[in-house]
mmCIF file of C-alpha atoms in Angstrom:
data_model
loop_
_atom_site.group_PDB
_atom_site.id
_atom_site.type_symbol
_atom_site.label_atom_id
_atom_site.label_comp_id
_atom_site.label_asym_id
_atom_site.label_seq_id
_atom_site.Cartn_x
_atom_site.Cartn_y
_atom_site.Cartn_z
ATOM 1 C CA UNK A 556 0.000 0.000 0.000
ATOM 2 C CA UNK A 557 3.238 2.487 0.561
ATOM 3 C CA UNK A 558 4.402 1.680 -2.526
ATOM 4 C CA UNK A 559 1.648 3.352 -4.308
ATOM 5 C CA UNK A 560 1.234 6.547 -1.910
ATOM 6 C CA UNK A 561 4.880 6.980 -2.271
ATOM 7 C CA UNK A 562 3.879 7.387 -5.938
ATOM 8 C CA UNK A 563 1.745 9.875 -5.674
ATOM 9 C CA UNK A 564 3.830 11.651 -3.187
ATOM 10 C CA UNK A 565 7.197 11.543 -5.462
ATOM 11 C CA UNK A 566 5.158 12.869 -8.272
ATOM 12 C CA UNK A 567 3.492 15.407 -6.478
ATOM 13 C CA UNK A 568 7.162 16.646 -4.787
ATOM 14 C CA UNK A 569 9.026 16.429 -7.709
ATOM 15 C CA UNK A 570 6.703 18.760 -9.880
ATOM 16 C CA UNK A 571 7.241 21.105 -6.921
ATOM 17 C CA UNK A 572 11.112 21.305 -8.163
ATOM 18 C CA UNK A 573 11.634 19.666 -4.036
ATOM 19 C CA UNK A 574 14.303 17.290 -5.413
ATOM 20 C CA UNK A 575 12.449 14.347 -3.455
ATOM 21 C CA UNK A 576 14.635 11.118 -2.380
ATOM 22 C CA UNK A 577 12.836 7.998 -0.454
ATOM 23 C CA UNK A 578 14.568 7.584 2.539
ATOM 24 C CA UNK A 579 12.773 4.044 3.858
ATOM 25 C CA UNK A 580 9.616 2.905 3.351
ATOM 26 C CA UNK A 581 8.940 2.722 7.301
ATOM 27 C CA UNK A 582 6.473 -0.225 7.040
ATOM 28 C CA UNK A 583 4.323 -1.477 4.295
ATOM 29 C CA UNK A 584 2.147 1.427 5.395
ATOM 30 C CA UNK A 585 4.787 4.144 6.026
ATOM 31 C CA UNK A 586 7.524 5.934 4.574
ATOM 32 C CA UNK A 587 10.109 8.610 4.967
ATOM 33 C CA UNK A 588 11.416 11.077 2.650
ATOM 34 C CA UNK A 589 13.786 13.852 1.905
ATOM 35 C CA UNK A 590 13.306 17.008 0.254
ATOM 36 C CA UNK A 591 14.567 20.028 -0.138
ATOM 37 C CA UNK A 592 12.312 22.869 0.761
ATOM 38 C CA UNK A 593 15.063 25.665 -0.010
ATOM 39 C CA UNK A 594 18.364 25.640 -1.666
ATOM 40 C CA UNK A 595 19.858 25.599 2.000
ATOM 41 C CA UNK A 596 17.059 23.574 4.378
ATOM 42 C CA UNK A 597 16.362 20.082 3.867
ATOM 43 C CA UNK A 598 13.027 18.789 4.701
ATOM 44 C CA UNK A 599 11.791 15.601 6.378
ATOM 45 C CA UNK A 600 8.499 14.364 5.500
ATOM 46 C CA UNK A 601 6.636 11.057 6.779
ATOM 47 C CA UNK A 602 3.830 9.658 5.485
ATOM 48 C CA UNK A 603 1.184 6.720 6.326
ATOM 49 C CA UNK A 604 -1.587 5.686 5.048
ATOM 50 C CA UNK A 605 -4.527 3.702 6.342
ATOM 51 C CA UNK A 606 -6.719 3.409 3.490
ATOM 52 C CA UNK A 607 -7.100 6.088 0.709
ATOM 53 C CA UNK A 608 -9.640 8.119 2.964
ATOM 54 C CA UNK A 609 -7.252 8.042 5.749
ATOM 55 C CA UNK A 610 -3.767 9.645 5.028
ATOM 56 C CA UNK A 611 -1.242 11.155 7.963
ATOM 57 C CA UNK A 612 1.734 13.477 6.302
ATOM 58 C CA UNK A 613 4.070 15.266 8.885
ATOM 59 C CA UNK A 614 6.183 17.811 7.641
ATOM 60 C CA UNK A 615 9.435 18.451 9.641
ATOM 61 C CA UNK A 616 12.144 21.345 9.096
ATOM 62 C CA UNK A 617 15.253 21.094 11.662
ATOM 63 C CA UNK A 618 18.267 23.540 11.683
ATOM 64 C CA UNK A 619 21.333 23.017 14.001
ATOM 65 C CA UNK A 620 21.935 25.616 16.451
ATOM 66 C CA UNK A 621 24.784 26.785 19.005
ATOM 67 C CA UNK A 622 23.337 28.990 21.366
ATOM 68 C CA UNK A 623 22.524 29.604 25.234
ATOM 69 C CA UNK A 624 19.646 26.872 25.921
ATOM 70 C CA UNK A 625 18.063 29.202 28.158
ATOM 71 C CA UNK A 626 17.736 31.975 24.975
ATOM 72 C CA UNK A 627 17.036 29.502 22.225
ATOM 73 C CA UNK A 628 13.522 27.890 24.620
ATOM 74 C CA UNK A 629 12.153 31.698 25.862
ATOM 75 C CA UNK A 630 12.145 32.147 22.210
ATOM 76 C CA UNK A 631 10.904 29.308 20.957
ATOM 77 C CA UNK A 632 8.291 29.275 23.729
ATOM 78 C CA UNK A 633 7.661 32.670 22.569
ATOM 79 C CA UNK A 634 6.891 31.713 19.113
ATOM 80 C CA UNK A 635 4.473 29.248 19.962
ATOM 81 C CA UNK A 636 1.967 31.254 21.181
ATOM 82 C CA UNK A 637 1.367 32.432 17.517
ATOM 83 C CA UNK A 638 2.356 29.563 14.883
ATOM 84 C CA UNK A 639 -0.191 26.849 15.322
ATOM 85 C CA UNK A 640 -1.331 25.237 13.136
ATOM 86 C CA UNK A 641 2.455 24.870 12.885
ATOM 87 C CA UNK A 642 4.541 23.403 15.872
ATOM 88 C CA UNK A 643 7.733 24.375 16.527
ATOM 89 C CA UNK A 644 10.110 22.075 18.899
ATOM 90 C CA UNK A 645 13.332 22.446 20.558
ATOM 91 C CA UNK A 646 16.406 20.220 21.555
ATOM 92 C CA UNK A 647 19.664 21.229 23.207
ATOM 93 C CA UNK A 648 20.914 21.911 20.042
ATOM 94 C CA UNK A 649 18.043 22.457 16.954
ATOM 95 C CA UNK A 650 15.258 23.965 16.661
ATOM 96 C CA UNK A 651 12.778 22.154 14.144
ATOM 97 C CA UNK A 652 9.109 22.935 12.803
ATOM 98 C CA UNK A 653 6.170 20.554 12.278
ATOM 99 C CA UNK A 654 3.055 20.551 10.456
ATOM 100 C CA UNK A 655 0.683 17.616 10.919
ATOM 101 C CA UNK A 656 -1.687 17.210 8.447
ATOM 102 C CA UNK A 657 -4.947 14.595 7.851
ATOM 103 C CA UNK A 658 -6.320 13.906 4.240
ATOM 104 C CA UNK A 659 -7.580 11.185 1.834
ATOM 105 C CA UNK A 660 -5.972 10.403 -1.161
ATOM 106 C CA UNK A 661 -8.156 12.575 -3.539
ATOM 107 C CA UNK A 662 -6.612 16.102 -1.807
ATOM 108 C CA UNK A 663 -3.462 15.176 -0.578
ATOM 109 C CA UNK A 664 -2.044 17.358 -3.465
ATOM 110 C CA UNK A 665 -3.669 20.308 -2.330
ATOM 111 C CA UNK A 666 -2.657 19.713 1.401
ATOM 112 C CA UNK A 667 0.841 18.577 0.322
ATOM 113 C CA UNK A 668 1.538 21.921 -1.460
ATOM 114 C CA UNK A 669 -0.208 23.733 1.590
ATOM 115 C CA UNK A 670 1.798 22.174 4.567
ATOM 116 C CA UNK A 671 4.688 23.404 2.002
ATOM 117 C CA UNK A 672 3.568 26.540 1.783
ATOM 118 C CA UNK A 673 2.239 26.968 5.480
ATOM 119 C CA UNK A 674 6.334 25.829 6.595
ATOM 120 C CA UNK A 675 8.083 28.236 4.331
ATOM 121 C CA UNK A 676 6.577 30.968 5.594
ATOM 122 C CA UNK A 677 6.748 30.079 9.088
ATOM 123 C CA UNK A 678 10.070 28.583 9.298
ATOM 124 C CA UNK A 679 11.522 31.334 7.199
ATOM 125 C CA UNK A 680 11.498 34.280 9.943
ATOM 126 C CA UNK A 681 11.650 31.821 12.903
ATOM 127 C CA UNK A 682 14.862 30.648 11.499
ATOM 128 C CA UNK A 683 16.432 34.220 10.617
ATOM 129 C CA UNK A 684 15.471 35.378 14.216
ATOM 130 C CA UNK A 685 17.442 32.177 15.629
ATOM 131 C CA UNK A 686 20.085 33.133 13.256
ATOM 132 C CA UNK A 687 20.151 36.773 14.648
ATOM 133 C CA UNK A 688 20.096 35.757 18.074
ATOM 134 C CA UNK A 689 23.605 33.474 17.604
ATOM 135 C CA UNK A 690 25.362 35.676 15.729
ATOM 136 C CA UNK A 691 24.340 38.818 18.625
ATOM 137 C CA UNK A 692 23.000 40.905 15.986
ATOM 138 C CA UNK A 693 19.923 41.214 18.267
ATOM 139 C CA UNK A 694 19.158 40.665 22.150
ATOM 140 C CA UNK A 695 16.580 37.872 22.795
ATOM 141 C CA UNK A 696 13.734 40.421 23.120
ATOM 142 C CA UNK A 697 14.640 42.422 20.105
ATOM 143 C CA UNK A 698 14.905 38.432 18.191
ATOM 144 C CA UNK A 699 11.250 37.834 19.651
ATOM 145 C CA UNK A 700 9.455 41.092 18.728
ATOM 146 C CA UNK A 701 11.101 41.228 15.103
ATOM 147 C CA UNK A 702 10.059 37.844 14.122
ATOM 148 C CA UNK A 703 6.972 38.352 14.831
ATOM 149 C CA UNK A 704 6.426 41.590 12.918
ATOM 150 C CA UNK A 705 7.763 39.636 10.289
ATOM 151 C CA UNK A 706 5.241 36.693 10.662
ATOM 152 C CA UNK A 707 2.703 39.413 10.807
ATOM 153 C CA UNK A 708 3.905 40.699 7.647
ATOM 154 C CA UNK A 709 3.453 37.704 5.839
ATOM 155 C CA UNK A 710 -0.097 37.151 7.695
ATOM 156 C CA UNK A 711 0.934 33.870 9.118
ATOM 157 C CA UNK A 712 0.884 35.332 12.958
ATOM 158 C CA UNK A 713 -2.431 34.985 14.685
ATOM 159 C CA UNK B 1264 -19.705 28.576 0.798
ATOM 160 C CA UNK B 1265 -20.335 30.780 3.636
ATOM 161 C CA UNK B 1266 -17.623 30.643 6.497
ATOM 162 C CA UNK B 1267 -20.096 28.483 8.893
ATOM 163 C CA UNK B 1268 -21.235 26.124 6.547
ATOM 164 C CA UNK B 1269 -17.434 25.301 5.923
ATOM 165 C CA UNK B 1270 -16.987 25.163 9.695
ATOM 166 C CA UNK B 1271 -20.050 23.985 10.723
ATOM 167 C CA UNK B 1272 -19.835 19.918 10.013
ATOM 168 C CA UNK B 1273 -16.511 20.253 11.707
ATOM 169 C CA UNK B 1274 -17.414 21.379 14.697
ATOM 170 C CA UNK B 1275 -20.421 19.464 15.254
ATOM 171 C CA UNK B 1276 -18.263 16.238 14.957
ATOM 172 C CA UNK B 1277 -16.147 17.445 17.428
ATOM 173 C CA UNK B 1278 -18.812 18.416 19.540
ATOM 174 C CA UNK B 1279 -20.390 14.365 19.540
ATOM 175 C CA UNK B 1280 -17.109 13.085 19.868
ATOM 176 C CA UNK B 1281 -16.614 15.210 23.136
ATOM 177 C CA UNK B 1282 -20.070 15.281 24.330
ATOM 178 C CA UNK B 1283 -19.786 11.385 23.821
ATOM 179 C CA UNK B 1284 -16.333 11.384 26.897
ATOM 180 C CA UNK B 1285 -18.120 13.483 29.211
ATOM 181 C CA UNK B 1286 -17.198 16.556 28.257
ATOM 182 C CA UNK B 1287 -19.493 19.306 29.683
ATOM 183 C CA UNK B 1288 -20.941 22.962 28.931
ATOM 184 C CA UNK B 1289 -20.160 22.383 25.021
ATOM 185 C CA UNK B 1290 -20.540 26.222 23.201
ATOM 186 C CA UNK B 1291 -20.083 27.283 19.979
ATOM 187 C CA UNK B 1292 -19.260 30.511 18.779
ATOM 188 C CA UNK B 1293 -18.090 32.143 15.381
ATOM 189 C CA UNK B 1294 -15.742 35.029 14.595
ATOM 190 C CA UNK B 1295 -15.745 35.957 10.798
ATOM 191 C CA UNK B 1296 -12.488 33.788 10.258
ATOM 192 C CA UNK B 1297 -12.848 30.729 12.572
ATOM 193 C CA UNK B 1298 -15.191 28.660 14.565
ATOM 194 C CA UNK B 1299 -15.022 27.765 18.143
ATOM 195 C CA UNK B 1300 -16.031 24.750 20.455
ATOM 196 C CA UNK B 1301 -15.519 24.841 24.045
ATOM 197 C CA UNK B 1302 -16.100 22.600 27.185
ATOM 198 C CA UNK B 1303 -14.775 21.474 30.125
ATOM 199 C CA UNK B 1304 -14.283 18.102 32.597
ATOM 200 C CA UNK B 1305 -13.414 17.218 35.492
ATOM 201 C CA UNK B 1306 -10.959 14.827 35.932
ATOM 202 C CA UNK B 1307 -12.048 11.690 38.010
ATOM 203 C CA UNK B 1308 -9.033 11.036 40.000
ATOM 204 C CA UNK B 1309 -7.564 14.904 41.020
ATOM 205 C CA UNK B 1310 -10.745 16.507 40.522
ATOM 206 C CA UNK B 1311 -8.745 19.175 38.173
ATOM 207 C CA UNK B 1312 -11.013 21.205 35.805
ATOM 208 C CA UNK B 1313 -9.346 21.074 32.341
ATOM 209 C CA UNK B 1314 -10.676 23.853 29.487
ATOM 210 C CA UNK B 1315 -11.133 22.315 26.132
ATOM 211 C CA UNK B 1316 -11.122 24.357 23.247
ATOM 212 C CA UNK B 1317 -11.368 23.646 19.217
ATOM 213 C CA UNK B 1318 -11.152 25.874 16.840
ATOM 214 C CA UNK B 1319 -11.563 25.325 12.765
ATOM 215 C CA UNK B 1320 -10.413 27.743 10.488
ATOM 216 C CA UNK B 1321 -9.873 27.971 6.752
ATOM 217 C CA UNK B 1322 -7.416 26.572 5.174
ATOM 218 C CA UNK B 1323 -5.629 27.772 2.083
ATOM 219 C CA UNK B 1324 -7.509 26.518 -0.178
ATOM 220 C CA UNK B 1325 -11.397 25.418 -0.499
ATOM 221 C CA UNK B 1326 -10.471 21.641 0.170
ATOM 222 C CA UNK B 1327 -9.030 22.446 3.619
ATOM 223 C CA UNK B 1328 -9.200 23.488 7.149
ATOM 224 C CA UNK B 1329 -6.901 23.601 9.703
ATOM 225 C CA UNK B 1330 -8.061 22.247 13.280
ATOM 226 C CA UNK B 1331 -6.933 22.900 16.054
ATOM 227 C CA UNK B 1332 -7.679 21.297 19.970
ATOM 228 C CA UNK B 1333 -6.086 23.009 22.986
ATOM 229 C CA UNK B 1334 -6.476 21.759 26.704
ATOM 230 C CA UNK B 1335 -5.857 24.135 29.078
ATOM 231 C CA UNK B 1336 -4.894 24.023 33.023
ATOM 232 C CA UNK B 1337 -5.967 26.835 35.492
ATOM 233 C CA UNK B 1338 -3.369 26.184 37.943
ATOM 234 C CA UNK B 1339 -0.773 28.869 37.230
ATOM 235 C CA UNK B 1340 3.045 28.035 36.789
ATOM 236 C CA UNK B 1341 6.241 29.976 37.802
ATOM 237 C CA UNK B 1342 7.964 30.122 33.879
ATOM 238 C CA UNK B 1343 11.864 28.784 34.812
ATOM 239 C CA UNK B 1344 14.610 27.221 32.011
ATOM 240 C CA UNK B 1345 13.668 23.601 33.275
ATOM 241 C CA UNK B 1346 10.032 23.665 33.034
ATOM 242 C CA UNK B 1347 10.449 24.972 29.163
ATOM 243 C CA UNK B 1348 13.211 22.417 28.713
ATOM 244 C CA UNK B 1349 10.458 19.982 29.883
ATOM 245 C CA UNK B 1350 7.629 21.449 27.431
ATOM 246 C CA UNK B 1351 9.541 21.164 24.806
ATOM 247 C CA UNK B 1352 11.172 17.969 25.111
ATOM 248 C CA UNK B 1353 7.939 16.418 25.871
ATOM 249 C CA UNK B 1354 6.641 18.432 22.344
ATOM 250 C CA UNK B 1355 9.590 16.999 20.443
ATOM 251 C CA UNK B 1356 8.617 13.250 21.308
ATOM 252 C CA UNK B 1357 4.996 13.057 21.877
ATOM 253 C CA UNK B 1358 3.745 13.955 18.537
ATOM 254 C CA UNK B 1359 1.169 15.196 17.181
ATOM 255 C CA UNK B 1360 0.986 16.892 20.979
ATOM 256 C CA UNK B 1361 2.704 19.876 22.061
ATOM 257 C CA UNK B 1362 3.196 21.029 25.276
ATOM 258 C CA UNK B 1363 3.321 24.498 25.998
ATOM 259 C CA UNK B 1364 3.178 27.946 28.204
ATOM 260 C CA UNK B 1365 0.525 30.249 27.582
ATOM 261 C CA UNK B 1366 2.624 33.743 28.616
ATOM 262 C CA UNK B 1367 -0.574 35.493 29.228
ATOM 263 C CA UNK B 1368 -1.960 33.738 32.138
ATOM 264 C CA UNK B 1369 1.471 31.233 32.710
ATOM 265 C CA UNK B 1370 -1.200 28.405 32.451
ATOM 266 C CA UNK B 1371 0.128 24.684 30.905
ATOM 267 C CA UNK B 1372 -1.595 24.025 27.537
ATOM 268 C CA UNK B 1373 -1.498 20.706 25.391
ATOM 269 C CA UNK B 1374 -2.704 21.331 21.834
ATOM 270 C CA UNK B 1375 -2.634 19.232 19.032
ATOM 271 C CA UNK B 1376 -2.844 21.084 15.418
ATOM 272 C CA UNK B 1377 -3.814 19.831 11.874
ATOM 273 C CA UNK B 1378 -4.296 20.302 8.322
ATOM 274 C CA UNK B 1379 -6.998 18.363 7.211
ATOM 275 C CA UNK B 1380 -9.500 18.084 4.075
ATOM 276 C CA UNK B 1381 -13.057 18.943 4.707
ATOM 277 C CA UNK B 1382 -13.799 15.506 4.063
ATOM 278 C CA UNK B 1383 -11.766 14.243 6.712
ATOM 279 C CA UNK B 1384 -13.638 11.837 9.374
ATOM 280 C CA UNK B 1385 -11.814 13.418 12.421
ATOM 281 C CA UNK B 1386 -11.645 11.408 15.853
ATOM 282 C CA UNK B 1387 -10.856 14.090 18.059
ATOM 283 C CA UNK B 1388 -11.576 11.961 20.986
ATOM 284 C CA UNK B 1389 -7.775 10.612 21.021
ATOM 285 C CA UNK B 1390 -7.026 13.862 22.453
ATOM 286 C CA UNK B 1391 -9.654 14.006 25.078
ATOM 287 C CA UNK B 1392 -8.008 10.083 26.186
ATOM 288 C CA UNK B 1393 -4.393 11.852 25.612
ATOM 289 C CA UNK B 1394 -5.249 14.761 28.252
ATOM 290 C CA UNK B 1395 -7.257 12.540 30.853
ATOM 291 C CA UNK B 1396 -4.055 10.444 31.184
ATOM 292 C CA UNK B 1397 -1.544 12.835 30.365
ATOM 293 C CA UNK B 1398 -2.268 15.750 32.707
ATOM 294 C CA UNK B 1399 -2.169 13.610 35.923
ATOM 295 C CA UNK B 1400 1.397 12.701 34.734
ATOM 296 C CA UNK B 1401 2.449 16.184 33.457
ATOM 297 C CA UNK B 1402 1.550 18.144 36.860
ATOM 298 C CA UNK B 1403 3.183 15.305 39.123
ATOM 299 C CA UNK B 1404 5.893 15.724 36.631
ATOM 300 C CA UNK B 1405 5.937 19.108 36.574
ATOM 301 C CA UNK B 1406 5.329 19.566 40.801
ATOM 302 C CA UNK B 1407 8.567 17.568 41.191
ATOM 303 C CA UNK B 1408 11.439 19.783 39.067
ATOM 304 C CA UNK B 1409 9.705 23.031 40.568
ATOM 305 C CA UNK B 1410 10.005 21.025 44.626
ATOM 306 C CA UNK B 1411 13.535 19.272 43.449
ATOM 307 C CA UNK B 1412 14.379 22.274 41.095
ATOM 308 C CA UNK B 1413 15.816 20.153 38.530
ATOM 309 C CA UNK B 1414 18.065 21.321 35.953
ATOM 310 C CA UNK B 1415 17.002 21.439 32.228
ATOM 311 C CA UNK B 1416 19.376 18.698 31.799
ATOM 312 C CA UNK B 1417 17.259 16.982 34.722
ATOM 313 C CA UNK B 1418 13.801 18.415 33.508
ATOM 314 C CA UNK B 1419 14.444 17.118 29.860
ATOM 315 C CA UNK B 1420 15.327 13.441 31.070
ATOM 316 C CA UNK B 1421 11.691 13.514 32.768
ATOM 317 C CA UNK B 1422 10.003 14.388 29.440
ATOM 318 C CA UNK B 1423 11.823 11.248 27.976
ATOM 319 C CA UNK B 1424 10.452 9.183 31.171
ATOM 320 C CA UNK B 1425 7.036 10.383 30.765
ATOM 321 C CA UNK B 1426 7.301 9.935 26.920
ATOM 322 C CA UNK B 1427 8.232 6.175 27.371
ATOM 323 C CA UNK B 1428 5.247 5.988 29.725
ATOM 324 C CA UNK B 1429 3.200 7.456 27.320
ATOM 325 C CA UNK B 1430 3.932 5.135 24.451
ATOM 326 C CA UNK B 1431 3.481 2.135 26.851
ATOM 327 C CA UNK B 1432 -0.138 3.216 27.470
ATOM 328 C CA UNK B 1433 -0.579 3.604 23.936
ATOM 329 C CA UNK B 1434 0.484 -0.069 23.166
ATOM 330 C CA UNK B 1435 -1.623 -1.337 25.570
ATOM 331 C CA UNK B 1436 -4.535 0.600 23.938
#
C-alpha cells in the first residue's frame, strides 16, 4: 500500500522542483522522505496511510543551532503562542518545525503543497530570528518582537 | 460557501465526539475567520477542571481546514529554564501533541494542530483520552522539578520518562 502513496507523493514533490529522495519505506504502510524545501534547508516528511480516505503526512524542518539553551527555549516558547497550526520544537541543540496534516488520497495534493507553503513561511522568519540571536545581531527580546512583525507581515501570525 | 457552513460539520463532529467522553458545557461561537467549540471536565481522579477548546479555520484553499484542539490548566506556573526544557522535550517526542506555556496567564496548555480536508472523518476523541491520562502525569511531573528544582538537563530526562510511559499506554490501547 506504501508503494503506491509513495507514488503519488514523489510525483506530487518532484513537480514542486523539491528534489524528493525515499529515505525508507517505514512499514508497508509508512515511509520517509527527503526534500529540499530551499536551496539551503532540507526537509523531512513522513507519510502513512490507512486506506485512501485516511492519510497522515508530517512535515518536519530542523536547523542546528549553538546557542545559550536558556535563549534559544524563551524564544521558541515565545513563538508558539502564535504559529499553530504549525509546531515548533526544541532540543539542546536544533530547533525544528512541524506541520501535521490529515487527508484522503483525492486532496493530498492540495494539502501537500499547503503544509509546504504553510512551513516556508513560518520557518523562514523563525529561522532568521534564531540566526540573529547566535550571531548577537539582536538581544533575545529584540529576536522575539522582530520575528513576529515579520510573521505578521506575511499574515501567518495569529 | 459561507464561512459556517465550511466550519459547521466540523465542529459538530467534534462536539459528539466530546459530548460522547463526558465533556461538559459544550458552546459554539463564530468570529468571521474561525469557529469555536468549548467545554470542560473534570478529571475523576484529582478533581482538576481542564478547558477544552477547538477551533476550525480555513485553510488555504477550499479543500481544507486547519483544526486545532487546545487543553488548558488553570493552575498557574512559575515560567523557569527547566520547566520549558520539559515542554519542549515532551513536544519533540509526543507527537502530534505539544506542550506548551501560555505567557498570558502562565497556564500549561497541550494542543494538538492539523491540516486536514473537509472531508476528513476526524476522531478528536484521542485527544480528550491523551489529556485525561496525560495531565495527571504532566503536573506530578511538573510539581517535582519546581520542589527538586531540577536542571534542564534533569527536567528534559523527565520528558523522555514520561514519553516512554506514554507510548506504553498507547500499546496497551
Amino acid at each position: 500500500m506504501i508503494d503506491s502513496l509513495n507514488i503519488v507523493v514523489k510525483k506530487q514533490l518532484e513537480s514542486l522542483d523539491l528534489s524528493p529522495r525515499l529515505i525508507k519505506n517505514l512499514s508497508e504502510y509508512a515511509s520517509l522522505w527527503a526534500l529540499q524545501l530551499t536551496p539551503d534547508i532540507e526537509a523531512e516528511l513522513s507519510c502513512r496511510i490507512k486506506d485512501k480516505s485516511d492519510i497522515q503526512l508530517s512535515l518536519v524542518v530542523t536547523i542546528d543551532t549553538r546557542m545559550r539553551e536558556e535563549a534559544q527555549n524563551s524564544f521558541v516558547m515565545a513563538m508558539t503562542q502564535v504559529v499553530a497550526p504549525v509546531t515548533l520544537l526544541s532540543t539542546r541543540n536544533a530547533v525544528s518545525t512541524r506541520l501535521n496534516v490529515s487527508t484522503d488520497l483525492r486532496s493530498l495534493n492540495a494539502l501537500l503543497a499547503e503544509s509546504l507553503l504553510l512551513t516556508r513561511y513560518y520557518a523562514g522568519p523563525i529561522f532568521l530570528g534564531i540566526y540573529e540571536l547566535q550571531q548577537k545581531k539582536r538581544n533575545l527580546q529584540q529576536a522575539i518582537e522582530e520575528t513576529l512583525k515579520r510573521l505578521q507581515a506575511s499574515g501567518q501570525a495569529q | 460557501m459561507s464561512n459556517t457552513a465550511a466550519y459547521l460539520p466540523v465542529i459538530q463532529t467534534i462536539e459528539q465526539q466530546w459530548s460522547s467522553l463526558s465533556v461538559k458545557k459544550l458552546t459554539t461561537s463564530d468570529t468571521h475567520s474561525s469557529f469555536l467549540l468549548s467545554g470542560e471536565q473534570r478529571l475523576p481522579a484529582s478533581g482538576d477542571r481542564i478547558n477544552y477548546t477547538a477551533i476550525a479555520s480555513h485553510g488555504m484553499t477550499d479543500q481544507s481546514l486547519t483544526v486545532i484542539y487546545i487543553a488548558s490548566i488553570p493552575e498557574a506556573r512559575t515560567l523557569t529554564n527547566s520547566l520549558y526544557a520539559f515542554l519542549l522535550q515532551a513536544s519533540a517526542l509526543m507527537s502530534p501533541l505539544e506542550f506548551i506555556m501560555d505567557l498570558q496567564s502562565d497556564q500549561l496548555v497541550i494542543r494538538q494542530s492539523q491540516i486536514i480536508n473537509r472531508q476528513y472523518a476526524l476522531q478528536s476523541g484521542s485527544f480528550i483520552h491523551a489529556c485525561q491520562w496525560l495531565i495527571p502525569h504532566l503536573t506530578r511531573a511538573l510539581d517535582q522539578i519546581a520542589r527538586q528544582q531540577s536542571s534542564p538537563a534533569d527536567a528534559r530526562h523527565m520528558a523522555d520518562l514520561l514519553s516512554e510511559s506514554w507510548f506504553g499506554e498507547l500499546a496497551n490501547d
